[in-house]
Coordinates of C-alpha atoms in Angstrom, one line a residue:
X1 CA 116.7 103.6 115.0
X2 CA 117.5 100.3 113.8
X3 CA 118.3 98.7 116.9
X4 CA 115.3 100.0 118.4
X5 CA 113.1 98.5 115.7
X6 CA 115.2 95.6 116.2
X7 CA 114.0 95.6 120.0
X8 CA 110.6 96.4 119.5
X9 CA 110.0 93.7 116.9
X10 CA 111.7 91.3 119.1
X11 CA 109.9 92.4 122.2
X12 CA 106.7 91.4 120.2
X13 CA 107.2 88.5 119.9
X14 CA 109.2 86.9 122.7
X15 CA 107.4 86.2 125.9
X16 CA 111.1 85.6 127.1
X17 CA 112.2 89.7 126.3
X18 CA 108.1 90.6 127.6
X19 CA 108.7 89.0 130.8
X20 CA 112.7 89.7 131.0
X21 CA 112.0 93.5 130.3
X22 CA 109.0 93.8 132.7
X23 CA 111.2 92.4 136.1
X24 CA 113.7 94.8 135.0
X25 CA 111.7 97.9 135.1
X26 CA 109.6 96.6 137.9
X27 CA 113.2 95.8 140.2
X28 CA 115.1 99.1 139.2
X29 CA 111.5 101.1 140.2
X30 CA 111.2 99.2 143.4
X31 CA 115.2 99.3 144.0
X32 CA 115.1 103.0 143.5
X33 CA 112.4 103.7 145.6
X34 CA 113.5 102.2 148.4
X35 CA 117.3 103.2 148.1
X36 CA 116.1 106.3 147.8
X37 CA 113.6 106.5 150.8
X38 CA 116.5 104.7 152.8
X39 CA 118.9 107.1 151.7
X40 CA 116.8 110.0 152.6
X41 CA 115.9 108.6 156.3
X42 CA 119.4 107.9 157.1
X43 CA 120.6 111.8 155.6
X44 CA 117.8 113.0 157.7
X45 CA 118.8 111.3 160.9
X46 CA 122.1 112.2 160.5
X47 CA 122.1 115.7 159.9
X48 CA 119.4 115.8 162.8
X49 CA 121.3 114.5 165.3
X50 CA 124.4 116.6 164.1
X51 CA 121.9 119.7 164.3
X52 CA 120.7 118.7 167.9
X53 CA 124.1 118.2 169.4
X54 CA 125.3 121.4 167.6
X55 CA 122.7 123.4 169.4
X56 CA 122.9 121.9 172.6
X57 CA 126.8 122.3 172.8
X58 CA 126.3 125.6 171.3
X59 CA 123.8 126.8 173.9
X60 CA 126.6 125.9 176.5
X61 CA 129.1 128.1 175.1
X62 CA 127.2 130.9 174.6
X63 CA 125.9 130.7 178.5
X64 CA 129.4 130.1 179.6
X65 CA 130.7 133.2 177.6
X66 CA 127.3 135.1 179.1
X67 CA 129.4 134.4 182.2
X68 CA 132.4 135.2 181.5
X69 CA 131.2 138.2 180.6
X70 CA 129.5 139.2 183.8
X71 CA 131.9 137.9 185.8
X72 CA 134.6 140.3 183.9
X73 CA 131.9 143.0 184.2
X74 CA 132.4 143.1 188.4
X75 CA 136.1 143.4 188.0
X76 CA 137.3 147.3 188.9
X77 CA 139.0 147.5 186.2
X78 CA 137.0 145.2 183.4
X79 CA 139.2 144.1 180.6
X80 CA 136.5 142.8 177.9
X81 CA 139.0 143.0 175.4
X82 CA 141.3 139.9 176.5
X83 CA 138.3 138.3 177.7
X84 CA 137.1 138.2 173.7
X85 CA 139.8 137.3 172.2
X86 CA 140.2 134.1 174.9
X87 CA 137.0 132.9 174.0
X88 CA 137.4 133.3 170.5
X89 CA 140.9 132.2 170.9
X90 CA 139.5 128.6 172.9
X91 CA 138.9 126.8 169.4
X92 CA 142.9 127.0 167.9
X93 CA 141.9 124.6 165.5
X94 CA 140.0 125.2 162.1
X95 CA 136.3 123.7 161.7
X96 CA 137.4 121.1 159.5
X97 CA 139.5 119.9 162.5
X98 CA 137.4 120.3 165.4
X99 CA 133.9 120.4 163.7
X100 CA 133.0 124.1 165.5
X101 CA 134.2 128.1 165.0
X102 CA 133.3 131.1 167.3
X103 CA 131.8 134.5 165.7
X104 CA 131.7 137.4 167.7
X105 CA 130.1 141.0 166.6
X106 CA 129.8 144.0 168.0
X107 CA 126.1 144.7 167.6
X108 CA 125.5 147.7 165.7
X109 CA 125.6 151.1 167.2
X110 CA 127.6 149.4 170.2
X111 CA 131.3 150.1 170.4
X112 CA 132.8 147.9 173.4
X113 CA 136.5 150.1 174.6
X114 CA 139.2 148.0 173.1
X115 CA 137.3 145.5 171.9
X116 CA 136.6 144.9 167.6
X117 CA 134.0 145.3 166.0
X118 CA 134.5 141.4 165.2
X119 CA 136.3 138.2 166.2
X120 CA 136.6 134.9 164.4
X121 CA 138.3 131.6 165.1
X122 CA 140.9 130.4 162.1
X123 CA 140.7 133.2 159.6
X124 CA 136.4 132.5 159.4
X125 CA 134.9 135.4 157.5
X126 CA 132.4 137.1 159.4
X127 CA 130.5 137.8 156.8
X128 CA 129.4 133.7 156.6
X129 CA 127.1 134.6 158.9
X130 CA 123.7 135.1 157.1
X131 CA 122.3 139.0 157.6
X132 CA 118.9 137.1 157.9
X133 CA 119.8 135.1 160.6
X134 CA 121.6 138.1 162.4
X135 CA 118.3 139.9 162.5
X136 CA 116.5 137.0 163.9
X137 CA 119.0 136.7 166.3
X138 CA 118.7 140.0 167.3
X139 CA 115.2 140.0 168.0
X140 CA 115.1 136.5 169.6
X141 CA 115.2 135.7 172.9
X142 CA 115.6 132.4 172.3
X143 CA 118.8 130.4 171.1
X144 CA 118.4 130.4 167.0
X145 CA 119.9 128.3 164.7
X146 CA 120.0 128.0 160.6
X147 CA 122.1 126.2 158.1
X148 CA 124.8 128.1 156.0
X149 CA 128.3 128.1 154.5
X150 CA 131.7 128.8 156.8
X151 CA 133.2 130.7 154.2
X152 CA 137.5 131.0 155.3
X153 CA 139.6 134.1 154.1
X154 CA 141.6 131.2 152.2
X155 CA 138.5 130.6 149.9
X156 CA 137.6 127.4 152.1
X157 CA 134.0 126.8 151.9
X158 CA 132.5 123.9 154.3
X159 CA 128.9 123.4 154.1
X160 CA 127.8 123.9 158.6
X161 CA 125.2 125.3 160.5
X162 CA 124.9 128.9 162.7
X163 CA 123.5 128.6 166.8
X164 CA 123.5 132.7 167.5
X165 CA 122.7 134.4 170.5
X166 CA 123.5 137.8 172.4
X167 CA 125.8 138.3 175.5
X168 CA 123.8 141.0 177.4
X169 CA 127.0 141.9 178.8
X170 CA 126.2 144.4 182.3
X171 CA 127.2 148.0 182.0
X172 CA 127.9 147.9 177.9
X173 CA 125.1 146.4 176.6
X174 CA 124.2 143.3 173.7
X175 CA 126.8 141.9 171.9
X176 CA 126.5 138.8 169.2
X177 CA 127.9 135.3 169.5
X178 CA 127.7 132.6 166.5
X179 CA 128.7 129.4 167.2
X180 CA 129.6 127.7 163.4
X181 CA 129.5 123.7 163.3
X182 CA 130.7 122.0 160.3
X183 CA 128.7 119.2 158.2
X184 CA 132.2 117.8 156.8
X185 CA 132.0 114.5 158.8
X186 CA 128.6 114.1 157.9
X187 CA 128.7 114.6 154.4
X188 CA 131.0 112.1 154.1
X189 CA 129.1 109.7 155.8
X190 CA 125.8 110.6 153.4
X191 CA 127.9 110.3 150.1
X192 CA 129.4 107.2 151.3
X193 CA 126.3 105.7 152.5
X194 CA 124.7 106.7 148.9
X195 CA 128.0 104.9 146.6
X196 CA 127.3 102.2 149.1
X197 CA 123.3 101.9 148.1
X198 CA 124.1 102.7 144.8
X199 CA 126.2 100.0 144.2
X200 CA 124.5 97.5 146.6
X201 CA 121.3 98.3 144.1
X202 CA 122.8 97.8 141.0
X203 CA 124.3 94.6 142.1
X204 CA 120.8 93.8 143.2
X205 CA 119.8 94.7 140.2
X206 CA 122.1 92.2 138.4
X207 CA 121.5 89.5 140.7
X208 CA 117.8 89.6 140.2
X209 CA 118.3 89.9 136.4
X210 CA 120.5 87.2 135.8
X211 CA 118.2 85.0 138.2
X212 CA 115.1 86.2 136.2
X213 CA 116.4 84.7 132.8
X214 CA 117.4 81.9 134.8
X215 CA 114.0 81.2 135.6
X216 CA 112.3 82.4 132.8
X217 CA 114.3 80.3 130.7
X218 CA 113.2 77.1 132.3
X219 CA 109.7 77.9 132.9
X220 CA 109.7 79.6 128.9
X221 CA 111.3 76.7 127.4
X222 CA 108.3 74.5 127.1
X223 CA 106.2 77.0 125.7
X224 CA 108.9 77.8 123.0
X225 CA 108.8 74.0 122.1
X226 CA 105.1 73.8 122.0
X227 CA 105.2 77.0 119.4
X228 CA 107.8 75.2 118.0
X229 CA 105.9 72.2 117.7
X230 CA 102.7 73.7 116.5
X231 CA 104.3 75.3 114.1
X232 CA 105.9 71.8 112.4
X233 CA 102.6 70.6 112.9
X234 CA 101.0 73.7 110.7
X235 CA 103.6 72.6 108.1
X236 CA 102.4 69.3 108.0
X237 CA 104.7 67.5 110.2
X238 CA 102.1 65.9 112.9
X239 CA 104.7 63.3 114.0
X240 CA 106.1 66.1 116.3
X241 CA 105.7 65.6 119.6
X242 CA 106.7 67.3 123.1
X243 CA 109.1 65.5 125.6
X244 CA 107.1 65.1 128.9
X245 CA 109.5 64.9 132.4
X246 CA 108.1 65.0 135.9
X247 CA 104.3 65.7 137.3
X248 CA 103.8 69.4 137.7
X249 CA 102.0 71.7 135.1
X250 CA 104.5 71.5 132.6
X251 CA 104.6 68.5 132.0
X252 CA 100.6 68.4 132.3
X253 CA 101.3 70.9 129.5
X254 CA 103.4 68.5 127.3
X255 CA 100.9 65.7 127.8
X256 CA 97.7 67.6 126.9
X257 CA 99.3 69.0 123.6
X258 CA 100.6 65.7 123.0
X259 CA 97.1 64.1 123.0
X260 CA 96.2 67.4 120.8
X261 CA 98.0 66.8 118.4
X262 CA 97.7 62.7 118.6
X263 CA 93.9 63.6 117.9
X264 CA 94.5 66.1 114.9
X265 CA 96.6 63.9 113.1
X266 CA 94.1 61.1 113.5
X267 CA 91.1 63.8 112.1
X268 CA 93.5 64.9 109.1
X269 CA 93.8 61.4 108.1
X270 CA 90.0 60.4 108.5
X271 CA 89.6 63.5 106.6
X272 CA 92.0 62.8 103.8
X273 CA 90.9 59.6 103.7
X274 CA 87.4 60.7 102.9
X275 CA 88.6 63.3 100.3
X276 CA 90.3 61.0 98.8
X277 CA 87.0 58.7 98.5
X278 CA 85.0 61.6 97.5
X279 CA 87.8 62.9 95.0
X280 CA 87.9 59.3 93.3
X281 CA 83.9 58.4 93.9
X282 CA 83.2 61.9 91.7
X283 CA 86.2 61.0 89.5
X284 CA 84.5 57.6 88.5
X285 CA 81.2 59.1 88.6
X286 CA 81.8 61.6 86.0
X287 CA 83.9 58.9 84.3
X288 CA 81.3 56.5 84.0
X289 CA 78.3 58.6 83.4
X290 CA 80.6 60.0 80.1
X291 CA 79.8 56.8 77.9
X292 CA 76.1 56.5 78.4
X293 CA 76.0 60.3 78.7
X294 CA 77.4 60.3 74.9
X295 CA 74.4 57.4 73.5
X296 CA 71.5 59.6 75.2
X297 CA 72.9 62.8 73.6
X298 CA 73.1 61.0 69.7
X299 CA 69.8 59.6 70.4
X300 CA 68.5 63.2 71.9
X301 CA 70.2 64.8 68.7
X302 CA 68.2 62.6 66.6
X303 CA 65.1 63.0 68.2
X304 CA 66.0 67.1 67.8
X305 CA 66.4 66.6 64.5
X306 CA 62.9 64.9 63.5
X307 CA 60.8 67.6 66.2
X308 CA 59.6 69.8 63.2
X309 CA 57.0 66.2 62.1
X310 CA 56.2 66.0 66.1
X311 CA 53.1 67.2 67.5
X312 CA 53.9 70.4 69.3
X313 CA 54.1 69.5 73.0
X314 CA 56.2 66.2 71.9
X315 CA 58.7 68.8 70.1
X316 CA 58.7 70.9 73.5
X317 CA 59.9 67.9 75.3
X318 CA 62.4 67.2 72.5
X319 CA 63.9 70.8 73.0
X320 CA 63.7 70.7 77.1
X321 CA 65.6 66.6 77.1
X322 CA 68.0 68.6 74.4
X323 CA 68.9 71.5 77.0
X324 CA 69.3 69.5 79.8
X325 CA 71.5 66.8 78.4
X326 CA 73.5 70.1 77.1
X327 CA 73.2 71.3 81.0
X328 CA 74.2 67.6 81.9
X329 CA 77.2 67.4 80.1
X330 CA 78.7 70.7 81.6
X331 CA 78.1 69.6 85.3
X332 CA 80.0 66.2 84.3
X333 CA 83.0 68.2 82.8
X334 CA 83.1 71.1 85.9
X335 CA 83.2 68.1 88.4
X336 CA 86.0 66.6 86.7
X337 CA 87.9 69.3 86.6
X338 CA 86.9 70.6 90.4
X339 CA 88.5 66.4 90.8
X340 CA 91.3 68.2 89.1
X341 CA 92.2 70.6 91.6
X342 CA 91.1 68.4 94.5
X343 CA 93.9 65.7 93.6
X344 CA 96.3 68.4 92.2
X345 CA 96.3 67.4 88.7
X346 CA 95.4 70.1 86.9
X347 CA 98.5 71.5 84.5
X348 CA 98.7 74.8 82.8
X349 CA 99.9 74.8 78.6
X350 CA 101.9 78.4 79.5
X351 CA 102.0 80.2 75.9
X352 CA 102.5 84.0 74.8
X353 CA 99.1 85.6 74.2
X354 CA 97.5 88.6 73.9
X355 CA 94.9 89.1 76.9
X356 CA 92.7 91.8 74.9
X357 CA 92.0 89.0 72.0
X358 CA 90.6 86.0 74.6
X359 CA 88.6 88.9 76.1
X360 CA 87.0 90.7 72.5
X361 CA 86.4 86.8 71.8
X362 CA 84.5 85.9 74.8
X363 CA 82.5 89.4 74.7
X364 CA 81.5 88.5 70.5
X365 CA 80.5 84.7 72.2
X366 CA 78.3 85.7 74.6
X367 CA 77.0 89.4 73.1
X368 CA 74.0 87.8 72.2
X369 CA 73.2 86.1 75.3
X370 CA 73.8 89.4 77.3
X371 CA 71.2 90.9 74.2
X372 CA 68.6 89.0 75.4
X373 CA 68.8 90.0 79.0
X374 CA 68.7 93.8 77.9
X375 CA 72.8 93.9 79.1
X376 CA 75.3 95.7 77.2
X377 CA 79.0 94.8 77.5
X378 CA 81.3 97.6 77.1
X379 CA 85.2 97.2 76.8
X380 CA 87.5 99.9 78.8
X381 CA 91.4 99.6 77.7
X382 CA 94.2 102.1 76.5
X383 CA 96.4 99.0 75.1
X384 CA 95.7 97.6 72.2
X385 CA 98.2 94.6 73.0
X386 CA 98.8 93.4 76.2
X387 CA 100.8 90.3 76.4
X388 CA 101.2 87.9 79.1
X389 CA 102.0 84.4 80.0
X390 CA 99.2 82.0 80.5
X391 CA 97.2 79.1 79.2
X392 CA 94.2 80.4 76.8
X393 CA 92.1 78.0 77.4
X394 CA 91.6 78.4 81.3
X395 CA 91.8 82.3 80.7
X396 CA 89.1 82.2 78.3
X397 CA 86.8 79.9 80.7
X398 CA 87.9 82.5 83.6
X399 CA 86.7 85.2 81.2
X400 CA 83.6 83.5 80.3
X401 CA 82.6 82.7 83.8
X402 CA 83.0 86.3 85.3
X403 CA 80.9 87.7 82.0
X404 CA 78.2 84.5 82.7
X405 CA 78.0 85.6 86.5
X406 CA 77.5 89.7 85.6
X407 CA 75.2 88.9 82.4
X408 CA 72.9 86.8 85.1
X409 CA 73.0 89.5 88.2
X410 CA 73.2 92.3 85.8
X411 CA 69.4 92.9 86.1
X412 CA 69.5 94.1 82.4
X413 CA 71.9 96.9 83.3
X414 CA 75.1 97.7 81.6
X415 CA 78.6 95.3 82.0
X416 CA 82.0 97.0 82.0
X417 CA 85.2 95.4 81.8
X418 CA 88.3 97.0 82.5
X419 CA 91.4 96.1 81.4
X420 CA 94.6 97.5 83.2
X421 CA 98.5 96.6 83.6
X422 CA 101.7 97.4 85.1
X423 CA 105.1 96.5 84.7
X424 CA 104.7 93.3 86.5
X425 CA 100.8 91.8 86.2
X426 CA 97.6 92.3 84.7
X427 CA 94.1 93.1 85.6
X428 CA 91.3 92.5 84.2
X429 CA 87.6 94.0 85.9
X430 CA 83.8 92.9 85.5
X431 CA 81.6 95.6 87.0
X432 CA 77.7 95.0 86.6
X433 CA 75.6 97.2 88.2
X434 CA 72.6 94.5 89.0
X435 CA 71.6 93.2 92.2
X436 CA 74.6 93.5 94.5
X437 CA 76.2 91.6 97.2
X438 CA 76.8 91.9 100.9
X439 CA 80.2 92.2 102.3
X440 CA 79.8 89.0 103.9
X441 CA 79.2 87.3 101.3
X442 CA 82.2 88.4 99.6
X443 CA 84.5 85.3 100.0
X444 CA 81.6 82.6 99.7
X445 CA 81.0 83.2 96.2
X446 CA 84.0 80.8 95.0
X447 CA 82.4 78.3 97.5
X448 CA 81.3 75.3 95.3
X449 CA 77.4 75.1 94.5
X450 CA 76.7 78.8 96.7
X451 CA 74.1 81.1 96.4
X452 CA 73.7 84.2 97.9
X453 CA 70.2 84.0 97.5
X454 CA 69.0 80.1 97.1
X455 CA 65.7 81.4 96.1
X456 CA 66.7 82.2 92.5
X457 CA 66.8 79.6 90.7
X458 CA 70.2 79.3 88.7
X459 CA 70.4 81.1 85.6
X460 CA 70.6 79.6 81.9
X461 CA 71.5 76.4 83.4
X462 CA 74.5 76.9 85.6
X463 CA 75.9 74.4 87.6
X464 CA 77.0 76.6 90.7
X465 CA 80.7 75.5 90.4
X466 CA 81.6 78.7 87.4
X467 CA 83.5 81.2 89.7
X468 CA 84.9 78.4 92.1
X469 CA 86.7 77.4 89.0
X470 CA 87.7 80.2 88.0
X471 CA 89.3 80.8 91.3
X472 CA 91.2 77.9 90.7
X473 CA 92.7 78.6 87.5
X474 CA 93.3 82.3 88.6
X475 CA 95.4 80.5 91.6
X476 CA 97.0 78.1 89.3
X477 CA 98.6 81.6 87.2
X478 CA 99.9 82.8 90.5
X479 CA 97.2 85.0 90.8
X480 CA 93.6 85.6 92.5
X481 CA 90.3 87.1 91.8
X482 CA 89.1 89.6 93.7
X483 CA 85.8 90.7 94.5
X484 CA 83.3 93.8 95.8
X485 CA 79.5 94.6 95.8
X486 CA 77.0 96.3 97.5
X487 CA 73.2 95.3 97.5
X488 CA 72.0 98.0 94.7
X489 CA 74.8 98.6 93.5
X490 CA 76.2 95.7 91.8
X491 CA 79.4 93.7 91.9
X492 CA 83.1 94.0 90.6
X493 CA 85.5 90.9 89.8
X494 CA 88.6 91.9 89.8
X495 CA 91.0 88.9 87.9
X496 CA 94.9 89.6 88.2
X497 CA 97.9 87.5 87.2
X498 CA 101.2 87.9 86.6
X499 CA 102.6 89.1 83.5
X500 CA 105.6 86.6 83.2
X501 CA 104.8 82.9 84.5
X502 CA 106.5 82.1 87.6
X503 CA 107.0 86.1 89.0
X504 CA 105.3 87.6 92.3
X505 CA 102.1 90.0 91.5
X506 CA 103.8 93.2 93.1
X507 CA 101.3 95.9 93.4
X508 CA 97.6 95.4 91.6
X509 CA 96.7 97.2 88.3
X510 CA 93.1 97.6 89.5
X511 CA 91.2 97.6 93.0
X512 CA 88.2 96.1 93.2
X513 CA 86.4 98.9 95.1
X514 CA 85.0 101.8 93.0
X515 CA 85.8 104.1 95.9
X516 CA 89.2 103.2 96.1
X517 CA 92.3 105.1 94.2

């Protein structure tokens, strides 16, 4: 069973064993088929001709013994007796020998004077002649013939054929003669001419099989390099190239990829070129826009501070510059840390925590904001503890972004969060039963600055970059987040991480579909 999973994984995917296999089946069909047909014209004509001499030389005897017969019949004093046993007696060697016995039997009800009831050449059994064919015979006419076994009192049985007729001898009556013909020489001839075909096809067979994986292994060679190639490439090696000889499509081949691949490396580097602008041009941005960023916000606290002696709409715009500086500052602090991930810089402070305290602290920070929006948050465990490795600080943002994104699409339904583990991770579910999402939509919403729908306006002043972090941290723990909805029916994040830092997930604590087990 082994071998044959062996086989079928390696037929899947070599186009070397694909090809290899399919000139195999198709040669041994065609070699077969035509063996075969070749063997069974050449069997045919043999035994045919056998049969048609049989019968003509058989015809002769029977009409010379007819003769003899009548001849013996005009004598005065006829002596059939002697005359039977010389014409039985003129084939004195066995069929094997001479390829032909004579039968002679009285026909029933007939008694010849002196003369037994049957005669035989060499010891033949009468009794190989076929009572079927003895009736035929009998009512015949006609010269009949049939196929059968010469069956010898010694146990010898040679496979032959029966020509019968009857002497309508004058005076006494009908009486049967069976001329018996051997297929000996012929069936040696057929089983040698089938060993022969036999072995001429499997040599065949070998021939064209070791001059199919000649062939396929210089006209599959290329191709294995190109895969070979590509796959360097995939890995980040785009100095690979393909060794180009001669004019004719392989080499076509070679040069076309070549160029490929010349061109790709050339767009990878534009585009890392500009990542690395972008990367550097947010990086200073953000950087730069801190220090002013810091004097507008004392001078907007100040001006906070005195609203309550302002005239009302002047305290309004007090409040509104307040908010937005606050929504300011968080965009500057999600772009550098999306500049973070972009220039792989972000680090993780791995310490021994409890998961259900970062979780009962983010649901007591943000309770009231979910109050105001009608949404209750409700906390599904059966472990008090539940211990892992990881870096608080980026679970809790995780945490608070997921409860940010249901509180917003809850529609003032209620939030559950689940929170599930196994020997070797962690799982941690925010089901809101809101709005919804379409399947489609399903990996877009870690896409930086996406909305599924662009005409709501964001919500409590997010800066569309929440859940594409939180991907990223989730990633930077060795794990993922997860996520289903259905328009209607609301959503489910699904956050898992490993329990130790540094192990595989294994299997998942939770699923983010409701319908699954």
């Amino acid at each position: 069973m082994k071998l044959l999973n062996k086989f079928i994984s390696g037929f899947r995917r070599s186009l070397f064993l694909k090809v290899f296999s399919l000139s195999a089946v198709v040669s041994l069909v065609l070699i077969t088929a035509i063996g075969s047909t070749l063997y069974n014209r050449l069997e045919d004509g043999i035994y045919k001709d056998k049969i048609a001499s049989s019968i003509s030389e058989g015809r002769a005897a029977i009409q010379f013994a007819k003769y003899r017969f009548t001849i013996e019949s005009l004598n005065a004093k006829p002596n059939f007796s002697s005359l039977a046993e010389e014409i039985v007696k003129s084939t004195n060697v066995s069929a094997a020998e001479s390829g032909r016995e004579v039968v002679l039997i009285q026909t029933k009800g007939l008694k010849l004077r002196g003369v037994p009831a049957s005669l035989t050449s060499n010891f033949l059994q009468p009794e190989s002649v076929p009572k079927t064919f003895r009736k035929a015979t009998l009512k015949s006419d006609e010269l009949t013939w049939e196929r059968g076994t010469l069956s010898y009192v010694n146990k010898l049985e040679l496979p032959g054929l029966f020509v019968g007729g009857v002497l309508d001898i004058p005076k006494l009556g009908k009486y049967e003669m069976y001329m018996a013909y051997d297929f000996v020489a012929q069936e040696r001839s057929v089983n040698l001419i089938g060993r022969s075909l036999w072995v001429t096809g499997f040599l065949l067979l070998i021939l064209i099989l070791l001059t199919a994986s000649f062939v396929l292994r210089i006209s599959v060679k290329p191709i294995r390099i190109a895969a070979e190639i590509a796959e360097s490439i995939t890995t980040g090696d785009l100095k690979s190239r393909m060794t180009v000889r001669g004019e004719d499509e392989t080499a076509r081949l070679g040069i076309a990829f070549n160029q490929m691949a010349t061109t790709l490396a050339e767009q990878i580097s534009r585009l890392e070129n500009l990542s690395r602008i972008q990367q550097r041009f947010v990086s200073d941005v953000s950087h730069e826009l801190r220090t002013p960023l810091t004097t507008i916000r004392m001078a907007a606290d100040v001006i906070s501070g005195s609203r309550a002696t302002f005239e009302p709409n002047v305290a309004r715009s007090a409040e509104l510059l307040q908010s937005q500086i606050e929504k300011f500052e968080q965009l500057l602090q999600d772009l550098l840390e999306v500049s973070r991930f972009d220039a792989e810089a972000a680090t993780l402070n791995f310490t021994k925590l409890d998961l259900n305290v970062v979780v009962k602290k983010c649901i007591a920070d943000l309770a009231p904001v979910a109050g105001e929006r009608g949404a209750e948050i409700n906390l599904l465990t059966n472990s008090e503890r539940t211990l892992i490795d990881g870096d608080s600080r980026r679970l809790e943002r995780i945490i608070r972004n997921l409860l940010n994104n249901a509180i917003d699409h809850s529609e003032g339904g209620p939030i559950d969060i689940t929170l599930a583990e196994n020997e070797s991770a962690v799982s941690l579910g925010v089901r809101d039963y809101g709005i919804g999402i379409q399947k489609q939509y399903w990996n877009r919403v870690f896409d930086r600055f996406w909305r599924a729908d662009p005409s709501r306006s964001r919500e409590r002043g997010g800066t569309g970059l929440g859940l594409s972090i939180a991907q990223e941290d989730a990633i930077l723990h060795g794990g993922d987040i997860k996520v289903w909805g259905e328009i209607g029916k609301g959503a489910n994040f699904v956050l898992t991480v490993p329990k130790t830092a540094g192990t595989p997930i294994g299997s998942y604590p939770l699923n983010p579909s409701p319908d699954a087990p």
